[in-house]
Short mmCIF file of C-alpha atoms and ligand atoms in Angstrom, two decimals:
data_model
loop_
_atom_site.label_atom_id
_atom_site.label_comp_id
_atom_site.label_asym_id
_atom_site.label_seq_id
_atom_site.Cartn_x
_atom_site.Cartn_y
_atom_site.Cartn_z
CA UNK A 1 -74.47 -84.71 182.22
CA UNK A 2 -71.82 -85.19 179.87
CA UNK A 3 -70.46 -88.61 179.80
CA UNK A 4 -66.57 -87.74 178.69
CA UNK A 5 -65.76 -91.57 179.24
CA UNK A 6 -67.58 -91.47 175.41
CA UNK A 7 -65.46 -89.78 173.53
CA UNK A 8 -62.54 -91.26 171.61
CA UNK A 9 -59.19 -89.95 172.82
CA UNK A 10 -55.53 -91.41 171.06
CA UNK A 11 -53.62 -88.76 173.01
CA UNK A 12 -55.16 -88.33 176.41
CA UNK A 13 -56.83 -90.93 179.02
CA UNK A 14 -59.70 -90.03 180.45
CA UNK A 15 -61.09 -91.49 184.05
CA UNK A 16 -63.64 -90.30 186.92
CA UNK A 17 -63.69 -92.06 190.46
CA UNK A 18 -66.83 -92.32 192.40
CA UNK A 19 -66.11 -89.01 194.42
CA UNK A 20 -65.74 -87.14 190.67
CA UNK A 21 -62.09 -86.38 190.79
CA UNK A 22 -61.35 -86.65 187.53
CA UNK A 23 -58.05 -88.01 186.23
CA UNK A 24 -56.62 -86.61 182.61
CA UNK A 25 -53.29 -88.18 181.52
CA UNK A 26 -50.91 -86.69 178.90
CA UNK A 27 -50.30 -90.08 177.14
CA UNK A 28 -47.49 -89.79 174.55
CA UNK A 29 -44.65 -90.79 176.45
CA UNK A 30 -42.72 -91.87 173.77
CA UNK A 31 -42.42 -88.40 172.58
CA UNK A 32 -42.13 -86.69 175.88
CA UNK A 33 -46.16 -85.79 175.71
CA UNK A 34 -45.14 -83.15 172.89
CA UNK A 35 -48.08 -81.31 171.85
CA UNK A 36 -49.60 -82.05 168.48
CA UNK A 37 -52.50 -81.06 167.01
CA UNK A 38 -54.84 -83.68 168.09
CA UNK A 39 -53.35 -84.08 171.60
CA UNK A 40 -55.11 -79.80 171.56
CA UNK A 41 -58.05 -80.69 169.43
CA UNK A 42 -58.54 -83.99 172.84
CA UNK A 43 -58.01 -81.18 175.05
CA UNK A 44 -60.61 -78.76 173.81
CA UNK A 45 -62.81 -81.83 173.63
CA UNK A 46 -61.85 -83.11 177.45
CA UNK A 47 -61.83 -79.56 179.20
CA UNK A 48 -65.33 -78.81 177.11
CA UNK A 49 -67.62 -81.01 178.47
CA UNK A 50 -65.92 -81.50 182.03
CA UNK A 51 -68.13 -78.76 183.78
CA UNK A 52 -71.35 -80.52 182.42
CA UNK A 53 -70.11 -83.71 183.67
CA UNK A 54 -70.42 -83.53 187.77
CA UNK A 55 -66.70 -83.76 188.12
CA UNK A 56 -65.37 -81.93 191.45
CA UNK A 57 -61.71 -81.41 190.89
CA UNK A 58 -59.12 -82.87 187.83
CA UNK A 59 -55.27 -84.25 187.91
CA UNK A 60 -53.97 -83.63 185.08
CA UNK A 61 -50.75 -85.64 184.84
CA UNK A 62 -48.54 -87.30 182.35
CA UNK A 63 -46.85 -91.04 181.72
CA UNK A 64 -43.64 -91.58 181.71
CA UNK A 65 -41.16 -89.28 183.10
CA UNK A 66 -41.86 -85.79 181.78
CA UNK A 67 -45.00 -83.74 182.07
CA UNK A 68 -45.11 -82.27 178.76
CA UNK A 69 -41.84 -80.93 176.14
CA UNK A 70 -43.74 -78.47 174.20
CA UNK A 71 -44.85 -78.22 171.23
CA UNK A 72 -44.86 -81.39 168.90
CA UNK A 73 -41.42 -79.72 166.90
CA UNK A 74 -41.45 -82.81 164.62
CA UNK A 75 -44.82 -82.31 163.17
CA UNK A 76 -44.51 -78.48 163.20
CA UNK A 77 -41.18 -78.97 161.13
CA UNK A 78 -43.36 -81.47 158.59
CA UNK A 79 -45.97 -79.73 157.84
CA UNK A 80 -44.14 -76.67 156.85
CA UNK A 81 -47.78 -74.10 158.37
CA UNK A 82 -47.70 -71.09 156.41
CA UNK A 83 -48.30 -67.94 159.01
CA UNK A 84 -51.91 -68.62 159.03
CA UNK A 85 -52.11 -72.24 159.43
CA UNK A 86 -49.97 -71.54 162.72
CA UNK A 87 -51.97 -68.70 163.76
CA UNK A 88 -55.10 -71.18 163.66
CA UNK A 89 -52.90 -73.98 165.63
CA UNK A 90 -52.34 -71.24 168.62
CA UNK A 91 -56.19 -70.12 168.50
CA UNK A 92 -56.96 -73.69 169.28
CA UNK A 93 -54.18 -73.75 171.79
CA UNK A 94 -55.83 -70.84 173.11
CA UNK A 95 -59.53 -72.18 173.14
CA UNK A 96 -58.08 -75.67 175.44
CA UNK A 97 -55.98 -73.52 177.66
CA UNK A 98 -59.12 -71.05 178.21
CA UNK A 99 -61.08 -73.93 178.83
CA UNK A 100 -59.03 -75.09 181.40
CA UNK A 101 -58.08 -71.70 183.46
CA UNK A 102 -62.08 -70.38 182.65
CA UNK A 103 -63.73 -73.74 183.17
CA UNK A 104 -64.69 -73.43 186.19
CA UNK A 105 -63.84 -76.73 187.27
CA UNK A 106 -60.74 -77.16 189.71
CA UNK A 107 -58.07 -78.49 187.72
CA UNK A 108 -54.79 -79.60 189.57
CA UNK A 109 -51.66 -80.28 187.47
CA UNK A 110 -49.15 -83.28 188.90
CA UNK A 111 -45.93 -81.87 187.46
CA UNK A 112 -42.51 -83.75 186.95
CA UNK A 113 -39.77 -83.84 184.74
CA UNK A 114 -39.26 -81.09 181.81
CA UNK A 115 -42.49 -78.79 181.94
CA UNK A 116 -40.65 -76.29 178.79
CA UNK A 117 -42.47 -74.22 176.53
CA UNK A 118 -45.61 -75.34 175.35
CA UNK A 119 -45.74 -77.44 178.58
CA UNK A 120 -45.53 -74.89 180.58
CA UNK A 121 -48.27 -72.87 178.86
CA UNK A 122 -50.39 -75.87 179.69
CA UNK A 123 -49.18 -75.80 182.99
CA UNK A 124 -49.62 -71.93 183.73
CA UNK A 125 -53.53 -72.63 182.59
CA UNK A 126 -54.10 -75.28 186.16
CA UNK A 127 -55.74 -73.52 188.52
CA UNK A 128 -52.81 -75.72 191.32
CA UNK A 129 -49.40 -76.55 190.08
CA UNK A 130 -47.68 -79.54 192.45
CA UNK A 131 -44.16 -79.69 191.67
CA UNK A 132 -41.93 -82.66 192.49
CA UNK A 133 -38.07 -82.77 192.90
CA UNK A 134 -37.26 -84.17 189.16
CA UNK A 135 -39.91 -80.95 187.99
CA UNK A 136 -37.90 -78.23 185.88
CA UNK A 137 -39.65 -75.33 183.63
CA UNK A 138 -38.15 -73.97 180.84
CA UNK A 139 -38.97 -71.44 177.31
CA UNK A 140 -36.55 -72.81 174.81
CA UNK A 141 -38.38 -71.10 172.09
CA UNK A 142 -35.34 -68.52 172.00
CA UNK A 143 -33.18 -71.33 171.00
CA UNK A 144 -35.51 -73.03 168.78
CA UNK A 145 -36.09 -69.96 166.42
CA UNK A 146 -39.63 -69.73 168.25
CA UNK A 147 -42.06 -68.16 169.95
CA UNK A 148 -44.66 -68.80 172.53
CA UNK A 149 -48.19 -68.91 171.16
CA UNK A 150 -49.86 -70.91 173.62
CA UNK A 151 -50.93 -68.14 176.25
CA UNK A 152 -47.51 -67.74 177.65
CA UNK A 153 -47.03 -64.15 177.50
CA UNK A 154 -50.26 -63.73 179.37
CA UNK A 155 -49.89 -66.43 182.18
CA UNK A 156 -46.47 -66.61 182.39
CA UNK A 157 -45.92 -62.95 183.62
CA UNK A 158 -49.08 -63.45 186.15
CA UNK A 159 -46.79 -66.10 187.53
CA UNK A 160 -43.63 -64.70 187.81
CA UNK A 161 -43.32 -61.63 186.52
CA UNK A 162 -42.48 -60.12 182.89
CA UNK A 163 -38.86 -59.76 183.74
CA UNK A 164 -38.34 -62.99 184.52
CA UNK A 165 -40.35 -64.59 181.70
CA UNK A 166 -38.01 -62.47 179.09
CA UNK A 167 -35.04 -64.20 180.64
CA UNK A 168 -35.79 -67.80 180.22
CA UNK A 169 -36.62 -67.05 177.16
CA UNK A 170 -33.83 -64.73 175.79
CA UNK A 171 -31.36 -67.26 178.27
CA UNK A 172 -33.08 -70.63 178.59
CA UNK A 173 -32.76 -70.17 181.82
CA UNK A 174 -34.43 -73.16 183.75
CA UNK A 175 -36.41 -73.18 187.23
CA UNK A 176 -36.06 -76.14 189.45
CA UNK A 177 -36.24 -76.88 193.45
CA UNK A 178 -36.93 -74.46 195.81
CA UNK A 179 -36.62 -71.56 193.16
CA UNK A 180 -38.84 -72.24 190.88
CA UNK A 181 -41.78 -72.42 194.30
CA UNK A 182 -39.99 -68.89 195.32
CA UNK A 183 -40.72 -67.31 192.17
CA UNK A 184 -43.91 -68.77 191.87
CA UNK A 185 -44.10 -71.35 188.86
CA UNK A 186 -45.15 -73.85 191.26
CA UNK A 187 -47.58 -73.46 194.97
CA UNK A 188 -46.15 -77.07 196.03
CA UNK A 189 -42.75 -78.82 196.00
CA UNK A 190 -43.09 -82.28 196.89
CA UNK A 191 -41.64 -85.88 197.29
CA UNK A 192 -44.71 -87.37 195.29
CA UNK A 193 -46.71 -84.83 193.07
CA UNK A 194 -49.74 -86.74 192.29
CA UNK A 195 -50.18 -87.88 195.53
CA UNK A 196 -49.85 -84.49 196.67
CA UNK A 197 -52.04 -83.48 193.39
CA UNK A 198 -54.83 -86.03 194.65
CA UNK A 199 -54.85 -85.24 197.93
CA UNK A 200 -55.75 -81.06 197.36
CA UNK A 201 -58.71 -82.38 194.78
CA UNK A 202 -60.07 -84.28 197.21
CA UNK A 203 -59.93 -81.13 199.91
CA UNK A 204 -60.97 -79.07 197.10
CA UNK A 205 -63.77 -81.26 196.71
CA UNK A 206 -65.47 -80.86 199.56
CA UNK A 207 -66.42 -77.02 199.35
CA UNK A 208 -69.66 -76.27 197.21
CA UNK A 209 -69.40 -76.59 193.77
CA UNK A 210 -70.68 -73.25 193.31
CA UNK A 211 -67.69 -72.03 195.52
CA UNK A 212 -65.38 -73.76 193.17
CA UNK A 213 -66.80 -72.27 190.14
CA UNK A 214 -66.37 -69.26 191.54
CA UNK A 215 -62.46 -69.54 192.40
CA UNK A 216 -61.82 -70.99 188.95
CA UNK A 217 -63.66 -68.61 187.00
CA UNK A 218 -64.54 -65.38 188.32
CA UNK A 219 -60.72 -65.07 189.85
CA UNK A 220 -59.40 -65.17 185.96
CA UNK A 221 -62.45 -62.83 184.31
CA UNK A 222 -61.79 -60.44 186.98
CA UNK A 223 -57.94 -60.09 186.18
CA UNK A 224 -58.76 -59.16 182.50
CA UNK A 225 -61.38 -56.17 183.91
CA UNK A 226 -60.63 -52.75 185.31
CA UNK A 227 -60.55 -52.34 189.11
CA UNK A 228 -64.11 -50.90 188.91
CA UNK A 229 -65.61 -53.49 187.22
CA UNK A 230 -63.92 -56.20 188.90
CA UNK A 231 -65.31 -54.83 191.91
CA UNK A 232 -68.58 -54.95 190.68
CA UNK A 233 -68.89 -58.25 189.21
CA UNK A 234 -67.58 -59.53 192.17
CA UNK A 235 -69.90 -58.56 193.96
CA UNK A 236 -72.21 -60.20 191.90
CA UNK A 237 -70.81 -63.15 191.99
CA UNK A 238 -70.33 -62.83 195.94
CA UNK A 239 -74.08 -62.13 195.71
CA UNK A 240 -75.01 -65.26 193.78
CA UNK A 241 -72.53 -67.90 195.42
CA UNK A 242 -72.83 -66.37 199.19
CA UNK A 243 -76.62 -66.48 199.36
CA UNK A 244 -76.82 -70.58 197.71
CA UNK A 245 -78.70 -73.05 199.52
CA UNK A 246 -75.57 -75.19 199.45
CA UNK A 247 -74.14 -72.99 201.73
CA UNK A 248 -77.05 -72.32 204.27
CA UNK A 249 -76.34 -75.70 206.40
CA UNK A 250 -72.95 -74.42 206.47
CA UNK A 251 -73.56 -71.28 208.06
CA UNK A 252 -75.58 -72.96 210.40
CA UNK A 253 -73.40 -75.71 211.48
CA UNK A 254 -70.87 -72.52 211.99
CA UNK A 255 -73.70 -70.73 214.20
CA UNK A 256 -74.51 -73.97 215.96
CA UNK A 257 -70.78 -74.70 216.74
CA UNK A 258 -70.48 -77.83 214.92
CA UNK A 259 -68.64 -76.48 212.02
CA UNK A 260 -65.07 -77.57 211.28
CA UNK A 261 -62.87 -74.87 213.14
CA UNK A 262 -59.76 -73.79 210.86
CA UNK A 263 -56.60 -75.06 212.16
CA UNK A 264 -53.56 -73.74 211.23
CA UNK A 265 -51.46 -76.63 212.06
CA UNK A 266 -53.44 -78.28 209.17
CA UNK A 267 -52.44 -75.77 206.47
CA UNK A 268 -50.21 -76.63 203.17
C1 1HE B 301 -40.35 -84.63 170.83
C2 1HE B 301 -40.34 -83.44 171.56
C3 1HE B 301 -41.03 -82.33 171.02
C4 1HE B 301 -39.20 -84.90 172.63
N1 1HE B 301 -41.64 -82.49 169.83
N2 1HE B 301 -40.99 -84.74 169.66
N3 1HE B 301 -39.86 -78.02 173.16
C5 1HE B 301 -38.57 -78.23 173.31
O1 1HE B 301 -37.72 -77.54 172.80
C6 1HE B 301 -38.22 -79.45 174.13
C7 1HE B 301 -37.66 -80.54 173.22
N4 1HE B 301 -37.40 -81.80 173.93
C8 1HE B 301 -36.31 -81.96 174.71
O2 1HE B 301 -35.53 -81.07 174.97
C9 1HE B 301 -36.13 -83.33 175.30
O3 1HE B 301 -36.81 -84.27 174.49
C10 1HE B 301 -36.66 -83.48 176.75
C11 1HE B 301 -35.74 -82.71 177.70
C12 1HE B 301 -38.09 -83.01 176.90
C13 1HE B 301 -36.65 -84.98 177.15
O4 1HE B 301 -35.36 -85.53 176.91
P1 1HE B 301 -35.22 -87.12 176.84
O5 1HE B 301 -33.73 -87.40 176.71
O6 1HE B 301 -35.94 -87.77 177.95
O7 1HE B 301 -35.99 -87.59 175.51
P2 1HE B 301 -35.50 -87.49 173.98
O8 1HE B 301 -34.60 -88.65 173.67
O9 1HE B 301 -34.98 -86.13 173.67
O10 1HE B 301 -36.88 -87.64 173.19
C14 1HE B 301 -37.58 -88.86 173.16
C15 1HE B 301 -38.52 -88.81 171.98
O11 1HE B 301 -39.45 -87.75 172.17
C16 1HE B 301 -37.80 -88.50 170.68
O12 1HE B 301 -38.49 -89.16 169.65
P3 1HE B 301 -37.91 -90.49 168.95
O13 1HE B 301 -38.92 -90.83 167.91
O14 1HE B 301 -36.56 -90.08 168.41
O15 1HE B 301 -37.79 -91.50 170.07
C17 1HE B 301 -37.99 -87.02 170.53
O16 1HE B 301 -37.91 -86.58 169.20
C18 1HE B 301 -39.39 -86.86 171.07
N5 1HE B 301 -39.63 -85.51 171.52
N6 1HE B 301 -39.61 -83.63 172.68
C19 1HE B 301 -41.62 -83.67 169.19
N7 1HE B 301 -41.12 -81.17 171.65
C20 1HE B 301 -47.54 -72.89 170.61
S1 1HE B 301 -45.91 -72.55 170.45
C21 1HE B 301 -45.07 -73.45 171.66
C22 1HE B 301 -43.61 -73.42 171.37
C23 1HE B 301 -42.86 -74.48 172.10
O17 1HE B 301 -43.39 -75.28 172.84
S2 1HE B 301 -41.18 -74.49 171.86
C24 1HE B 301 -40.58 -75.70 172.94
C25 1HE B 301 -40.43 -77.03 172.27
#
């Protein structure tokens, strides 16, 4: 078992409760939890050694009153990166936001406030995005003179579509309310996000780790394979995480009539 509570973190907090819902906090408020290079460096570090560390399910959430602006434009302007200095910076963007979506490990994202271009790259890694009413998304790297290099052009177009990605960014076109659930940047649109963001880890939970894995793993791999092959390895997964122990006293309950019956009154 890793034992994350170890590790020295200036950027992010880091806490477990006694169920293993993990809690990790963007923690630069003062800047609007803009993205430097250690704040990627904690996340690699965090999002590393969670699967080895018995957690269940993750909130990720921010202080104060934005999730997360982007990337940290003050020290990107100061340290004047040559093309391959930035090229590293997005790898390592890359290797905590493939950490989080490939993990394996449920990870549930509390959002409020601006979640813009870098932020929403972390954002479009969570496996669950909760949205509350202050939440808008944004890519204002057309009007910065940027460009996404965080996984954006990937996730972003799972999310909502190429079409609409090209937009915000040509536009800056935001998403807010209702809208931005329609199109699909967010699955929930709530009063309180991370109540609402606690209350689906602790549902999510309660299946079998093995399940979880599964659903926040497999899902992603699969998307990168051909139809063939997707079909095939998930079979093998199937094969691995429908035969485990963990889920024999399951199907018994079921057979025995004991099981939980699904309700859909309870659903959302
Ligand atoms: C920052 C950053 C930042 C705030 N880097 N320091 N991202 C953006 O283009 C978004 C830029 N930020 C904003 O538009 C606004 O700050 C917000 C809408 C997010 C919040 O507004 P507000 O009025 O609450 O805060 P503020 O007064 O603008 O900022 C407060 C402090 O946070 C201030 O620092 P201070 O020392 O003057 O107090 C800001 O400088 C600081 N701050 N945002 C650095 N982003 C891998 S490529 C990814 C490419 C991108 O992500 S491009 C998108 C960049």
């Amino acid at each position: 078992m890793r034992d994350i509570s170890a590790l020295t973190l200036d950027n992010l907090l880091f806490q477990m409760d006694a169920d293993g819902i993990a809690t990790v906090t963007l923690n630069r408020a003062a800047k609007r939890n803009a993205l430097n290079a250690e704040t990627i460096e904690e996340l690699v570090e965090v999002f590393s050694a969670l699967p080895a560390s018995g957690t269940r399910a993750v909130v990720l959430r921010a202080e104060g009153p934005h999730f997360c602006a982007g990337l940290d434009l003050i020290e990107h302007g100061r340290e004047q990166r040559s093309p391959a200095e930035f090229m590293r910076i997005c790898l390592r963007w890359h290797e905590a936001f493939n950490k989080i979506e490939y993990g394996g490990v449920p990870v549930i994202a509390a959002l409020k406030g601006a979640v813009v271009g870098g932020g929403l790259e972390l954002a479009s890694s969570v496996h669950i995005r909760v949205m509350d009413e202050t939440t808008y998304f944004g890519l204002p790297e057309g009007q910065r003179g940027l460009f996404t290099g965080g996984g954006a052009t990937i996730r972003v177009p799972r999310l909502i579509g190429q079409a609409r990605m090209v937009d915000m960014m040509l536009t800056g076109r935001l998403y807010s309310g209702e809208e931005a659930t329609q199109v699909g940047l967010a699955q929930y649109r709530v009063a309180d996000s991370e109540a609402k963001a606690y209350e689906l880890a602790r549902r999510v939970a309660q299946n079998t780790p093995l399940s979880n894995f599964a659903a926040c793993s497999a899902i992603s791999h699969m998307q990168n394979m051909s139809g063939l092959d997707a079909a095939y390895a998930e079979a093998m997964v199937a094969g691995i995480v429908n035969t485990q122990d963990a889920a024999k006293g399951r199907l018994d309950s079921f057979a025995q009539g004991t099981a939980q019956k699904i309700k859909p009154g309870e659903a959302g």
